[in-house]
Backbone as a chain_set.jsonl record, in Angstrom:
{"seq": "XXXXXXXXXXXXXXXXXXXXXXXXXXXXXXXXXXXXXXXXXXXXXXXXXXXXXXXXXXXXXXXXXXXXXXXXXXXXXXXXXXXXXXXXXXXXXXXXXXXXXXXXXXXXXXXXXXXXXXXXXXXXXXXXXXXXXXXXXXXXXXXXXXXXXXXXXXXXXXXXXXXXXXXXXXXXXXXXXXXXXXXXXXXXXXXXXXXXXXXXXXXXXXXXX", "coords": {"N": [[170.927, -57.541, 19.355], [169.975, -55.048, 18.006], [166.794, -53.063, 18.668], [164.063, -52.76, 16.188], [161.846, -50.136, 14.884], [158.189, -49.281, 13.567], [157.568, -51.312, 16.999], [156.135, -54.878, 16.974], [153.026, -55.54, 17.777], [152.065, -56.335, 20.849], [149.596, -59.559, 21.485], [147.023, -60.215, 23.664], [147.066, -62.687, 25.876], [144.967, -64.469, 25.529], [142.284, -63.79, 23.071], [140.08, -62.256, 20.524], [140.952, -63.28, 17.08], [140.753, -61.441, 14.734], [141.668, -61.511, 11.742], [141.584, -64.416, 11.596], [138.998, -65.033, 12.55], [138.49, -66.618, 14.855], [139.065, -68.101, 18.133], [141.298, -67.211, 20.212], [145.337, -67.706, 21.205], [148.094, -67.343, 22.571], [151.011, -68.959, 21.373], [152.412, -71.551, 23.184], [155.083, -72.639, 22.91], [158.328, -73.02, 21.575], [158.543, -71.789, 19.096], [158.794, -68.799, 18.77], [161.25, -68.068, 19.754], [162.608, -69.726, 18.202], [162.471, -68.614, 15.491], [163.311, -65.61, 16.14], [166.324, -65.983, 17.051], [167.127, -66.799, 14.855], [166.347, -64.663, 13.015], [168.607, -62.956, 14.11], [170.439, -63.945, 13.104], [170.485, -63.582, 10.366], [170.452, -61.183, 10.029], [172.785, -60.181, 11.727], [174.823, -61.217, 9.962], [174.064, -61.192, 7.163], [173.207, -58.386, 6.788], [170.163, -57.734, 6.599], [167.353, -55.971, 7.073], [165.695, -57.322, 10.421], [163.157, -59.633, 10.721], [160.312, -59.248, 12.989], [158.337, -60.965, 14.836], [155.07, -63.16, 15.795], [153.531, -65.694, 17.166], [150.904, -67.561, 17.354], [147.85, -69.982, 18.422], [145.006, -71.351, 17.377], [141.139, -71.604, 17.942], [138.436, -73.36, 17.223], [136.183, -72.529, 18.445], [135.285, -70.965, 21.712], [134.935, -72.299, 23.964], [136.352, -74.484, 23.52], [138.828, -73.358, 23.73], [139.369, -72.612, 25.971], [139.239, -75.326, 27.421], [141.758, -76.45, 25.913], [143.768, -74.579, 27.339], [143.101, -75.435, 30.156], [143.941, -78.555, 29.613], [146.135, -77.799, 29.278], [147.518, -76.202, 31.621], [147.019, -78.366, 33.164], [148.896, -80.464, 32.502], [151.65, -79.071, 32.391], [151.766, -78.176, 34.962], [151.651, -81.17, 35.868], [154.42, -81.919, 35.159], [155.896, -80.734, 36.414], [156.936, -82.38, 38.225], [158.358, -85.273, 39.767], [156.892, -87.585, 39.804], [153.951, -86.898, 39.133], [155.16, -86.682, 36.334], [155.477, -89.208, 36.058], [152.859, -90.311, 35.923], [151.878, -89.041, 33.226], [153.569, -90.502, 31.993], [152.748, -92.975, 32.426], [149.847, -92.751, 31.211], [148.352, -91.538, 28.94], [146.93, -91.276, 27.375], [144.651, -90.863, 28.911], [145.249, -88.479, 30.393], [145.279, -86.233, 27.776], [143.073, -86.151, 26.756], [142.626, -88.492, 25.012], [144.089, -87.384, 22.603], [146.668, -88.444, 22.629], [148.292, -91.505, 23.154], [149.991, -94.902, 23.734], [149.758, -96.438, 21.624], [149.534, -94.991, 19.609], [148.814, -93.112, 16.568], [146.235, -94.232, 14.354], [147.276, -95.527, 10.98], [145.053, -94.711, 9.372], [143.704, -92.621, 10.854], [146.085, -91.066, 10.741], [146.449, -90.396, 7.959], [144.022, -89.243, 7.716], [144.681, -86.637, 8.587], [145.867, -83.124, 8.805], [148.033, -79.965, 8.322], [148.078, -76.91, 9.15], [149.263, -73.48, 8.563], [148.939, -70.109, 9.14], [149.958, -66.976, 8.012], [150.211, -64.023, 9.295], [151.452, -60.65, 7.32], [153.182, -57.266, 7.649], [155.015, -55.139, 6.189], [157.783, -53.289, 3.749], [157.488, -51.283, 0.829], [160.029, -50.158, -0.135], [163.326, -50.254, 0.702], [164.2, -47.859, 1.856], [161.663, -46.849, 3.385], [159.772, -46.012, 6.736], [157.576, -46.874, 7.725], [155.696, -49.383, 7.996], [153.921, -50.285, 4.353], [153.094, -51.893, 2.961], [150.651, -55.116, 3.158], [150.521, -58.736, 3.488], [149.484, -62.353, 2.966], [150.487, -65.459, 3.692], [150.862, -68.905, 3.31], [151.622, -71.8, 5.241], [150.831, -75.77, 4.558], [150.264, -78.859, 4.922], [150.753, -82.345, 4.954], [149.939, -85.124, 8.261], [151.39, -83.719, 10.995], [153.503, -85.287, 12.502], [154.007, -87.676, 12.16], [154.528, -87.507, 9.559], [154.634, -85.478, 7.814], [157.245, -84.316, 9.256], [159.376, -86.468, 8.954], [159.569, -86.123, 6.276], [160.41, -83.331, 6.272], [162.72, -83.533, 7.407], [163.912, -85.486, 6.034], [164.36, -83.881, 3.343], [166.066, -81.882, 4.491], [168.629, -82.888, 4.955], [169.332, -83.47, 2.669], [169.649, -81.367, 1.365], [171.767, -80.214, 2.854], [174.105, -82.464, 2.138], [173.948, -81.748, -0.998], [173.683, -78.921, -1.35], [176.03, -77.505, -0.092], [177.936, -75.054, -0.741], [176.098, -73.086, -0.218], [175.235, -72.65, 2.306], [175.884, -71.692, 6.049], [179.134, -70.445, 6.647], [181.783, -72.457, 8.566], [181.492, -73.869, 11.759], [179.375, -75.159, 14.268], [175.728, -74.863, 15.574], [173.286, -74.312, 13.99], [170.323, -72.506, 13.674], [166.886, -73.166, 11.876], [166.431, -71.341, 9.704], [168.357, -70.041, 9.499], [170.232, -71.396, 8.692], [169.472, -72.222, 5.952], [168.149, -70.452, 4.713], [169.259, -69.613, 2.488], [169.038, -71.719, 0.825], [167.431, -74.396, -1.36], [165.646, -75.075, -0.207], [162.527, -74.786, 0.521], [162.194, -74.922, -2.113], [162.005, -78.083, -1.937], [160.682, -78.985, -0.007], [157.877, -78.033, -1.086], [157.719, -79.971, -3.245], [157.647, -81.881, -2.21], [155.011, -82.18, -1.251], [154.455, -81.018, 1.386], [153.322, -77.494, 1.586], [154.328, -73.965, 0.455], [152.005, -71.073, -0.141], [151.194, -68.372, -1.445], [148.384, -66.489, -0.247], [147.163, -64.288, -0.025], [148.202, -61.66, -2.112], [150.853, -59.293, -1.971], [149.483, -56.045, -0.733], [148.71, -52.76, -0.842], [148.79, -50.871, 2.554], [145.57, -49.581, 3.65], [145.057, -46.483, 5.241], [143.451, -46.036, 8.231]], "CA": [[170.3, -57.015, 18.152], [169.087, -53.351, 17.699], [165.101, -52.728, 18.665], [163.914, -51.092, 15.277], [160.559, -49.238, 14.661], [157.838, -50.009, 15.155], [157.272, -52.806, 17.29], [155.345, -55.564, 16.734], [151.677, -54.918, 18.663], [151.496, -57.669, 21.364], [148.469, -59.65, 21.885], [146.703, -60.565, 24.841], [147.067, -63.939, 26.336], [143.91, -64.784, 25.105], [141.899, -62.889, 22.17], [139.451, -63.108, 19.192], [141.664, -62.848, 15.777], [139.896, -61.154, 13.339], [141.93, -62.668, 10.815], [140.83, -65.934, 11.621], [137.963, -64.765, 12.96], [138.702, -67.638, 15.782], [139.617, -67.44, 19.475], [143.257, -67.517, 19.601], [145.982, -67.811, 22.312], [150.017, -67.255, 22.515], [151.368, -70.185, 21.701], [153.31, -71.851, 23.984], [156.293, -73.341, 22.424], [159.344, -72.236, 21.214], [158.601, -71.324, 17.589], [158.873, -67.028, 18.19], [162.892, -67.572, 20.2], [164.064, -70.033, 16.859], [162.721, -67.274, 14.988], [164.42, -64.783, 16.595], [167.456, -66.322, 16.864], [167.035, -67.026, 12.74], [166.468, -63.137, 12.561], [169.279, -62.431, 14.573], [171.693, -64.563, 12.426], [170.481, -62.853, 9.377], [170.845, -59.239, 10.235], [174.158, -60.057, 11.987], [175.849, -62.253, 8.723], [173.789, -61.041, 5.932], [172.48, -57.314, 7.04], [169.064, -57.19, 6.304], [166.627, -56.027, 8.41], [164.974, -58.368, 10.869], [161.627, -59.803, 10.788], [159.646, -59.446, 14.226], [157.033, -62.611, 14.811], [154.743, -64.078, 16.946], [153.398, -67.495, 17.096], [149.467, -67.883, 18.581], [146.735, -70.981, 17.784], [143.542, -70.847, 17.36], [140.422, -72.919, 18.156], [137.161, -73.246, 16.835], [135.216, -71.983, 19.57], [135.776, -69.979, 23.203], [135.4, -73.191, 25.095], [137.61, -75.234, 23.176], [140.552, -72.342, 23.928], [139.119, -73.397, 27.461], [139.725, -76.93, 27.623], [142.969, -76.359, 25.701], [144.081, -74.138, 28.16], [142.79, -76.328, 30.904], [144.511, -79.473, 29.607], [148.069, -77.129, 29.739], [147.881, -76.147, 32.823], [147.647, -79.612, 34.149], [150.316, -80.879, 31.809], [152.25, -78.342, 32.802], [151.8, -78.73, 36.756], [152.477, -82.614, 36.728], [155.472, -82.044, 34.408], [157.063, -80.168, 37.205], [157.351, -83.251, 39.551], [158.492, -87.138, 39.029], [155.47, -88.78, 40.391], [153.13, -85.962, 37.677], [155.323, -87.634, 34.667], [155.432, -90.508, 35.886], [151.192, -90.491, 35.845], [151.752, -88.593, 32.255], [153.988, -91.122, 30.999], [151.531, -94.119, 32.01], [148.508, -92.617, 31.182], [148.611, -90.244, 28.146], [145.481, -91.267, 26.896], [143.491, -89.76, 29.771], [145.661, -86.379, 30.201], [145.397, -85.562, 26.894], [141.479, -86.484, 26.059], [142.407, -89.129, 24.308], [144.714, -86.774, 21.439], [147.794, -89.223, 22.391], [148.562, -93.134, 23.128], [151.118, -95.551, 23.785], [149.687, -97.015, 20.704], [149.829, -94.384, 18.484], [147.491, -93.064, 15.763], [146.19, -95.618, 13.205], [147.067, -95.028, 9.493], [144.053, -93.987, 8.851], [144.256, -91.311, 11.916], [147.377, -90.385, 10.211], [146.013, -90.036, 6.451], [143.388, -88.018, 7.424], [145.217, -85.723, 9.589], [146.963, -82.193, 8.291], [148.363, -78.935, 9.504], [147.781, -75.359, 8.06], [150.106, -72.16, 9.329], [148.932, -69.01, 8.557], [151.005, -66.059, 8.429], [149.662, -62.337, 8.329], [152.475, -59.871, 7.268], [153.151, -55.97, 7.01], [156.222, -54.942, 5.418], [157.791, -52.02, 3.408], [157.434, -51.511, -0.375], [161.283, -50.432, 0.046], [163.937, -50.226, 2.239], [163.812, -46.18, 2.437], [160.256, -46.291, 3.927], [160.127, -46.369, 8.273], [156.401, -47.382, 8.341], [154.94, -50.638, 7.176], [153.071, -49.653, 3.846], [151.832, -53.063, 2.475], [150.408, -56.571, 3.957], [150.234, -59.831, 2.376], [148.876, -63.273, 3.866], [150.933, -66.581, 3.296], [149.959, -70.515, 4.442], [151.661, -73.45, 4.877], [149.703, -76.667, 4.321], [150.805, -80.146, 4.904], [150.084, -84.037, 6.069], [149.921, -85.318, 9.605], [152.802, -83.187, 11.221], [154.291, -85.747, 13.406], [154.754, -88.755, 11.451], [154.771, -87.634, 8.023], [155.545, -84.277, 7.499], [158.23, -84.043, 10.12], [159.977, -87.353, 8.003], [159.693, -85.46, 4.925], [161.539, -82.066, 6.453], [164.392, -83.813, 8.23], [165.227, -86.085, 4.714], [164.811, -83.298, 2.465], [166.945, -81.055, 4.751], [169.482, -83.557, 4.902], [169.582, -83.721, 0.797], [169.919, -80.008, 1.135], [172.976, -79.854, 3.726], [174.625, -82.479, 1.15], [174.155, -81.119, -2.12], [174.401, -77.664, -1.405], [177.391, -77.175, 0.903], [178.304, -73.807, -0.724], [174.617, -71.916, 0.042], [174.905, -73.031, 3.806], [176.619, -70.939, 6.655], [180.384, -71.064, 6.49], [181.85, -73.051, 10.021], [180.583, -74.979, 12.51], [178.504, -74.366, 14.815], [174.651, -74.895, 16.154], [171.953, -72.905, 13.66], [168.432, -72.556, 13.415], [166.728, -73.429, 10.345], [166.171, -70.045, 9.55], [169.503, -69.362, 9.438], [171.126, -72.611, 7.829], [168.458, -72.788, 4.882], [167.192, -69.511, 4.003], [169.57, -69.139, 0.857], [168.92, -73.035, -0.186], [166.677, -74.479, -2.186], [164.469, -76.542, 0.778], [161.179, -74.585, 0.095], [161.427, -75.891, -3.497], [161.8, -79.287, -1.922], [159.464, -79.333, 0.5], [156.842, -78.023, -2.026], [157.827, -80.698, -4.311], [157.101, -83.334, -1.47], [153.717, -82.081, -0.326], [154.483, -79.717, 2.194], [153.379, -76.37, 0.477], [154.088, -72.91, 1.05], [151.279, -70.517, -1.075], [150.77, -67.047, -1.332], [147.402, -66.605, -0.173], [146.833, -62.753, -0.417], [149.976, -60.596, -2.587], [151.061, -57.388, -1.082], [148.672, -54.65, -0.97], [148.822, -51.362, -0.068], [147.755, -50.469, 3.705], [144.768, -48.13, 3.619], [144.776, -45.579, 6.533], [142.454, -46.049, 9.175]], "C": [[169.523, -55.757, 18.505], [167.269, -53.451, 17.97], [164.727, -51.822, 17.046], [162.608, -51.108, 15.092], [159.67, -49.244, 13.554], [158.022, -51.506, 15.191], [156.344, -53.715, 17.18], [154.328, -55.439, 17.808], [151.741, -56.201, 19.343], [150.327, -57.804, 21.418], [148.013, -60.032, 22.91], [147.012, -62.146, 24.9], [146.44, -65.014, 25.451], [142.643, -64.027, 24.176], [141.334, -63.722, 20.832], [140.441, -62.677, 18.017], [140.812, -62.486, 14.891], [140.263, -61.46, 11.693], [141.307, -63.882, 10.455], [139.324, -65.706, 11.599], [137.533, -66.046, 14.014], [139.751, -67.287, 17.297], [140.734, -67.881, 19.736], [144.113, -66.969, 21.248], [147.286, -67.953, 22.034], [150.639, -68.947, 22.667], [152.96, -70.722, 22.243], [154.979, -72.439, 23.667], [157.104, -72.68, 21.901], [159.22, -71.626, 19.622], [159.144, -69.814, 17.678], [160.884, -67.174, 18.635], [163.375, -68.225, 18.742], [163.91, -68.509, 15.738], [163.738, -65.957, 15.112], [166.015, -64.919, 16.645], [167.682, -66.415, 15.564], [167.334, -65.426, 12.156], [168.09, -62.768, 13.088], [170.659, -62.727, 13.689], [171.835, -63.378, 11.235], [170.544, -61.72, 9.217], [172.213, -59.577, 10.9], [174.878, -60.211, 10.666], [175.403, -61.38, 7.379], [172.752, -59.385, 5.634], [171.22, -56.797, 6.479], [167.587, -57.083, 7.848], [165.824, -57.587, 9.235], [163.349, -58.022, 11.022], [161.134, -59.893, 12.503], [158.242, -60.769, 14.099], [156.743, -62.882, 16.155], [153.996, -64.914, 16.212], [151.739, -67.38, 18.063], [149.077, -69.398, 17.443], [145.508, -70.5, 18.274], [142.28, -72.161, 17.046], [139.162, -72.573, 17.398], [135.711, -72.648, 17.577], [135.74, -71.563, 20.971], [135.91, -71.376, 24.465], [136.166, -74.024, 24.143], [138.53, -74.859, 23.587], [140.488, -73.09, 25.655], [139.532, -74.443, 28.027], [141.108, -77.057, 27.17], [144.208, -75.631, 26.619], [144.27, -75.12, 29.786], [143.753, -77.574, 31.182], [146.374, -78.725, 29.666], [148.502, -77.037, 30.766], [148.127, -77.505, 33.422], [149.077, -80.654, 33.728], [151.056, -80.308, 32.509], [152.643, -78.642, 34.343], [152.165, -79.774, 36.906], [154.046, -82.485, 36.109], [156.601, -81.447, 35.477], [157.692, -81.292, 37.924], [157.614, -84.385, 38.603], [157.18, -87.934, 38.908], [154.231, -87.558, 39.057], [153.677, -86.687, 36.07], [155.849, -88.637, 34.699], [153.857, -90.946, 35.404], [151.455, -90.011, 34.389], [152.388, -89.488, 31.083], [152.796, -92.393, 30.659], [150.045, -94.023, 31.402], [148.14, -91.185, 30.583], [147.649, -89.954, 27.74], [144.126, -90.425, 27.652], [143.941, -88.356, 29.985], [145.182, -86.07, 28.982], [144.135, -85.73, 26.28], [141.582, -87.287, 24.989], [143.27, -88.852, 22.796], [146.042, -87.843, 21.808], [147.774, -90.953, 23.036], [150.052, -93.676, 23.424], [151.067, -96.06, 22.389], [150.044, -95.992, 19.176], [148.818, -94.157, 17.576], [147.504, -93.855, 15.094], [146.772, -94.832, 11.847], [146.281, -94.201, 9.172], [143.658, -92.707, 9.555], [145.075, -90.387, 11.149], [147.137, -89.481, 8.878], [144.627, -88.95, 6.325], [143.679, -86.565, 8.752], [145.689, -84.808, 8.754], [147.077, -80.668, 9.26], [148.2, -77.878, 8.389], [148.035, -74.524, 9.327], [149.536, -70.998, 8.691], [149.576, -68.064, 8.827], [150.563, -64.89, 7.924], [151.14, -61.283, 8.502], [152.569, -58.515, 7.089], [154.501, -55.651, 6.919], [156.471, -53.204, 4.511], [157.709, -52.012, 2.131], [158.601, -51.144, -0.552], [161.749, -49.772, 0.61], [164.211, -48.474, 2.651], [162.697, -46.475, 3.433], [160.646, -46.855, 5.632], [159.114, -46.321, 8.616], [155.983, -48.574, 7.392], [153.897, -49.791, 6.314], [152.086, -50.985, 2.944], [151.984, -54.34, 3.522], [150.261, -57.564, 2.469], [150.098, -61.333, 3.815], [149.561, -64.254, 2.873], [150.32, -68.036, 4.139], [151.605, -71.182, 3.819], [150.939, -74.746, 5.26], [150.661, -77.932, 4.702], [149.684, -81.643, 5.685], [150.327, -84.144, 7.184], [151.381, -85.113, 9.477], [153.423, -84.251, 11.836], [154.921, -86.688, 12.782], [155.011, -89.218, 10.35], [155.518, -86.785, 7.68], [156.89, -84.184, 8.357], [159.378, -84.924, 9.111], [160.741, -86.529, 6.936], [160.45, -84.49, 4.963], [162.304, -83.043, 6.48], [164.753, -84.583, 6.909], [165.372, -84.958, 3.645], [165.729, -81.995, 2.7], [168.319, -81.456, 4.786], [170.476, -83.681, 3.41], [170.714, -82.397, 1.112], [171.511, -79.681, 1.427], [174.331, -80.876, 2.716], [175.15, -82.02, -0.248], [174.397, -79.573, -2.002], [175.059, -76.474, -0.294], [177.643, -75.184, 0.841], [177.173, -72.731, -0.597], [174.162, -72.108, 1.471], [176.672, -72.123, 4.447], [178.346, -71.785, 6.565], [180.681, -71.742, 7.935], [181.092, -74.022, 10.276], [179.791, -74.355, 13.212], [176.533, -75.122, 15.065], [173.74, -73.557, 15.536], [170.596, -73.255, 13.115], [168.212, -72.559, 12.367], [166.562, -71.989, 9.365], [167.588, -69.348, 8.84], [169.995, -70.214, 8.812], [170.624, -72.401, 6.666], [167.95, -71.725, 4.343], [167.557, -69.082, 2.522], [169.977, -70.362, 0.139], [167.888, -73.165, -0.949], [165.228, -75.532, -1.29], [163.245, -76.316, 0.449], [160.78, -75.23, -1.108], [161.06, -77.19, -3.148], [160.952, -79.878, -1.525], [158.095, -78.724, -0.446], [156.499, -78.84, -3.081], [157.105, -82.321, -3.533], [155.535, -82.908, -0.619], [153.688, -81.262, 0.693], [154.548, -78.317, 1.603], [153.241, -75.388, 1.118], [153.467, -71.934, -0.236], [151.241, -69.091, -0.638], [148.831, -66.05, -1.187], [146.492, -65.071, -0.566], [147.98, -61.942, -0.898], [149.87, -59.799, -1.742], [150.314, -56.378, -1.589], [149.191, -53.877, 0.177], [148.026, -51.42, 1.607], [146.91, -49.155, 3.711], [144.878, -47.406, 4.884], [143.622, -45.894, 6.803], [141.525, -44.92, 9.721]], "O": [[168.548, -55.675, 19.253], [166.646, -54.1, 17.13], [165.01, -50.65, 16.799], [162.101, -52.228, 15.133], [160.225, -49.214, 12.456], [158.324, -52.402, 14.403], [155.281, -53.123, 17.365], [154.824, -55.198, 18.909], [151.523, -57.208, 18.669], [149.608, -56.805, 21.43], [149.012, -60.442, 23.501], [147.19, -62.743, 23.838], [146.942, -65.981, 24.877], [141.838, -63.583, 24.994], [141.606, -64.795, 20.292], [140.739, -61.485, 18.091], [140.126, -63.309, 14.284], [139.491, -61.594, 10.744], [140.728, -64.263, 9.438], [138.571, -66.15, 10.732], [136.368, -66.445, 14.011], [140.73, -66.557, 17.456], [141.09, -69.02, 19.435], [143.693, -66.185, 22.099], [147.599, -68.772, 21.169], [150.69, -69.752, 23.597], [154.108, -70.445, 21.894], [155.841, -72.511, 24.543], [156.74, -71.535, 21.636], [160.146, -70.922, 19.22], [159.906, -69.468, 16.775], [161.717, -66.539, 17.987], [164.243, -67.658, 18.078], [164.76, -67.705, 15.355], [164.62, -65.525, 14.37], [166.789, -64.026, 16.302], [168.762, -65.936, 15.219], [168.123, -65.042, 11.293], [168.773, -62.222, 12.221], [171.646, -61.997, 13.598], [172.75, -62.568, 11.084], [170.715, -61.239, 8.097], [173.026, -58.908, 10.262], [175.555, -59.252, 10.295], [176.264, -60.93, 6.623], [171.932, -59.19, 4.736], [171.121, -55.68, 5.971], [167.19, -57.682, 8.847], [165.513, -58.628, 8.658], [162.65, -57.035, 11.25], [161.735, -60.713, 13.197], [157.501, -61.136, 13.187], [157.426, -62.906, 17.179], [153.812, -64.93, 14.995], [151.644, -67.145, 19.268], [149.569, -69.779, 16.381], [145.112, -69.692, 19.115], [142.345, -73.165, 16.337], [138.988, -71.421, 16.999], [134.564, -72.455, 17.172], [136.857, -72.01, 21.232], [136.647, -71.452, 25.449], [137.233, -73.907, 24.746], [139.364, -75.688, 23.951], [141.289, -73.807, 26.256], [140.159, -74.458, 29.086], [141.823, -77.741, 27.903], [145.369, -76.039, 26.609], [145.333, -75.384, 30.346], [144.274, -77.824, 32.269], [147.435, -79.223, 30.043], [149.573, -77.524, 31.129], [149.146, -77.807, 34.042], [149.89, -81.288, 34.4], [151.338, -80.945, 33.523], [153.645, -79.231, 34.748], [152.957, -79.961, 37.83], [154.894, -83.082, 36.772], [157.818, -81.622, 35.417], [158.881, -81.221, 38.235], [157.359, -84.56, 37.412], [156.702, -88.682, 38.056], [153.983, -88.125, 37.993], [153.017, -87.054, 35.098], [156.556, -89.131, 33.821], [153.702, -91.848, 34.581], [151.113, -91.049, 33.821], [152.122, -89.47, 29.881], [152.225, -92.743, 29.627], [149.281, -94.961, 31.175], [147.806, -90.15, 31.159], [147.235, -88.803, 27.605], [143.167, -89.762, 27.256], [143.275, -87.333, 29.826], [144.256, -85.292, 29.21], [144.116, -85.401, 25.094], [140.867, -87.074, 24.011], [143.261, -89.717, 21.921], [146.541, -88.061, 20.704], [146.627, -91.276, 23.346], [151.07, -92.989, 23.352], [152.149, -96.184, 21.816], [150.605, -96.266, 18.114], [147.851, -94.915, 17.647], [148.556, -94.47, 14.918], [146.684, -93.608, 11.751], [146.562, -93.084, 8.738], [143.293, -91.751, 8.87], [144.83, -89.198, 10.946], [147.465, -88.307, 8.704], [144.274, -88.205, 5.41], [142.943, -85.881, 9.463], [146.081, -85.328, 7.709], [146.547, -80.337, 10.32], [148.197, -77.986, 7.163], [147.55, -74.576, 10.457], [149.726, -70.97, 7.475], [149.961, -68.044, 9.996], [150.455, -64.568, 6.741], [151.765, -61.168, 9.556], [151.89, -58.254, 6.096], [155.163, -56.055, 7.875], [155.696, -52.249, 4.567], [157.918, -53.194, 1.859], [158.916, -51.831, -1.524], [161.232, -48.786, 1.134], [164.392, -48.1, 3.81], [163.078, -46.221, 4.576], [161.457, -47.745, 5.886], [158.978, -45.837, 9.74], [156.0, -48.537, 6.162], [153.167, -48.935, 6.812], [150.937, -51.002, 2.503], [152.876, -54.59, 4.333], [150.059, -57.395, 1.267], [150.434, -61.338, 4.999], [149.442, -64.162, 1.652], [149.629, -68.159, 5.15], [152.295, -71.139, 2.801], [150.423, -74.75, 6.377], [151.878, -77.751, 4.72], [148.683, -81.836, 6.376], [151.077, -83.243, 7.56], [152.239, -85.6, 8.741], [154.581, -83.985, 11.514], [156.149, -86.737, 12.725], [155.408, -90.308, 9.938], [156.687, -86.909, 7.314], [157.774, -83.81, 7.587], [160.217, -84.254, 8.509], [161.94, -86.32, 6.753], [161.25, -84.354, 4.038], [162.624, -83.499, 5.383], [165.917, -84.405, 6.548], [166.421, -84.971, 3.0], [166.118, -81.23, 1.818], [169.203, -80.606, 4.676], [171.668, -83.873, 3.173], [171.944, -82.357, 1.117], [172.302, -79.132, 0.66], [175.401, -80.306, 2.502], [176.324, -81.922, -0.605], [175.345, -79.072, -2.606], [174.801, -75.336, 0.098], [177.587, -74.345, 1.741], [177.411, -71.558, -0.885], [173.026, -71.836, 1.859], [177.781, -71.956, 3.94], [178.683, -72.966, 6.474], [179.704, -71.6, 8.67], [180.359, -74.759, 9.616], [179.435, -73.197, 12.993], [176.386, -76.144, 14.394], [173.499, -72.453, 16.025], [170.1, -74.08, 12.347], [169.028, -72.075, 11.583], [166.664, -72.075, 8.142], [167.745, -68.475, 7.987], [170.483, -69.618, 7.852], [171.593, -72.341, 5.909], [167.204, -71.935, 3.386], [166.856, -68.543, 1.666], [170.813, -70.413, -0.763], [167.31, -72.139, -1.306], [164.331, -76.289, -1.662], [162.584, -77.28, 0.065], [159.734, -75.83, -1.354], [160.079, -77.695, -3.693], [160.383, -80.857, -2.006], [157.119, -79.427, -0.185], [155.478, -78.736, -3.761], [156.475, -83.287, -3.962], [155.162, -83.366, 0.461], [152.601, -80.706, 0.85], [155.615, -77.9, 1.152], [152.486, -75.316, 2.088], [154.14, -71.878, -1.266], [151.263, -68.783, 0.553], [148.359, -65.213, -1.957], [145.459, -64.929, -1.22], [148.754, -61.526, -0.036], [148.988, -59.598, -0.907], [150.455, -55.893, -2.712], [149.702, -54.031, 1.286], [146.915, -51.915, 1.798], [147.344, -48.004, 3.759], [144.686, -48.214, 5.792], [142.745, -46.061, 5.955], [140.686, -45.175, 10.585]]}, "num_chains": 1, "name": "protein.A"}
């Protein structure tokens, strides 16, 4: 896929967001490659430009990022060896401060658990223009990701891949949600089941600096 102009500004490792206005860190997991790969589908198949993204979290305070950091690295380090996840499998409760279990969260763990994505964007007001001229700020919101919300995607993506055969990639094949789903109807669904995506700030103009 083509580099096109400009590029998205990396951030440091570790950094305050002034968005958030919370101390924020690159997050580790694969969320920015499905992206990418999602972009890549959609500018190959359906030629529109691609979206650039990154993926950070963000804590409530400078030593929290600390301890979160902290607890990665050692994850990380035993995960390399047998005898590290073997100690990680028996004993999740103490790696992880207590955030995981053999037992599992209670209900009530569960019910008052949720997740919130924020997403800051700059974009073009149209496709002539070759500088970002407006931003806009989106969320998504939901219930405890693991054992609710997660449920709730995978059956109402399932509906989706049934009922509407002809708004999903032609072939076979191995594709990212990004790319299977972007010209279905899943957002309606998942907004219909509690997982909501809102428009938190429209598109405004960018003022010069």
């Amino acid at each position: 896929m083509p580099k096109f102009e400009p590029r998205l500004q990396k951030r440091g490792a570790v950094f305050f967001s002034n968005e958030r206005q919370r101390w924020s860190m690159v997050f580790p997991g694969a969320d920015s490659s499905v992206v990418r790969r999602s972009q890549r589908y959609i500018y190959e198949n359906q030629e529109e430009r691609p979206a650039q993204f990154g993926a950070y979290v963000t804590t409530s305070s400078f030593f929290s990022l600390v301890q979160l950091i902290f607890l990665g690295f050692i994850f990380s380090t035993l995960a390399k060896f047998g005898f590290g996840r073997s100690l990680l499998e028996k004993f999740p409760r103490f790696f992880s401060c207590g955030f995981f279990s053999h037992e599992g969260p209670t209900r009530k763990q569960m019910e008052g658990t949720t997740f919130t994505w924020n997403f800051y964007s700059e974009g073009f007001s149209d496709k002539d223009k070759t500088k970002p001229d407006v931003r806009m700020a989106t969320q998504v919101t939901g219930p405890e990701p693991g054992y609710i919300a997660t449920p709730i995607a995978i059956v109402q993506a399932a509906l989706v891949v049934l009922n509407e055969p002809d708004k999903l990639p032609q072939g076979g094949g191995v594709f990212s949600p990004g790319a299977i789903f972007n010209k279905t109807s899943l957002v309606d669904r998942l907004n219909q089941h509690g997982i909501k995506f809102t428009i938190t700030s429209a598109a405004q103009p960018i003022t010069a600096k």
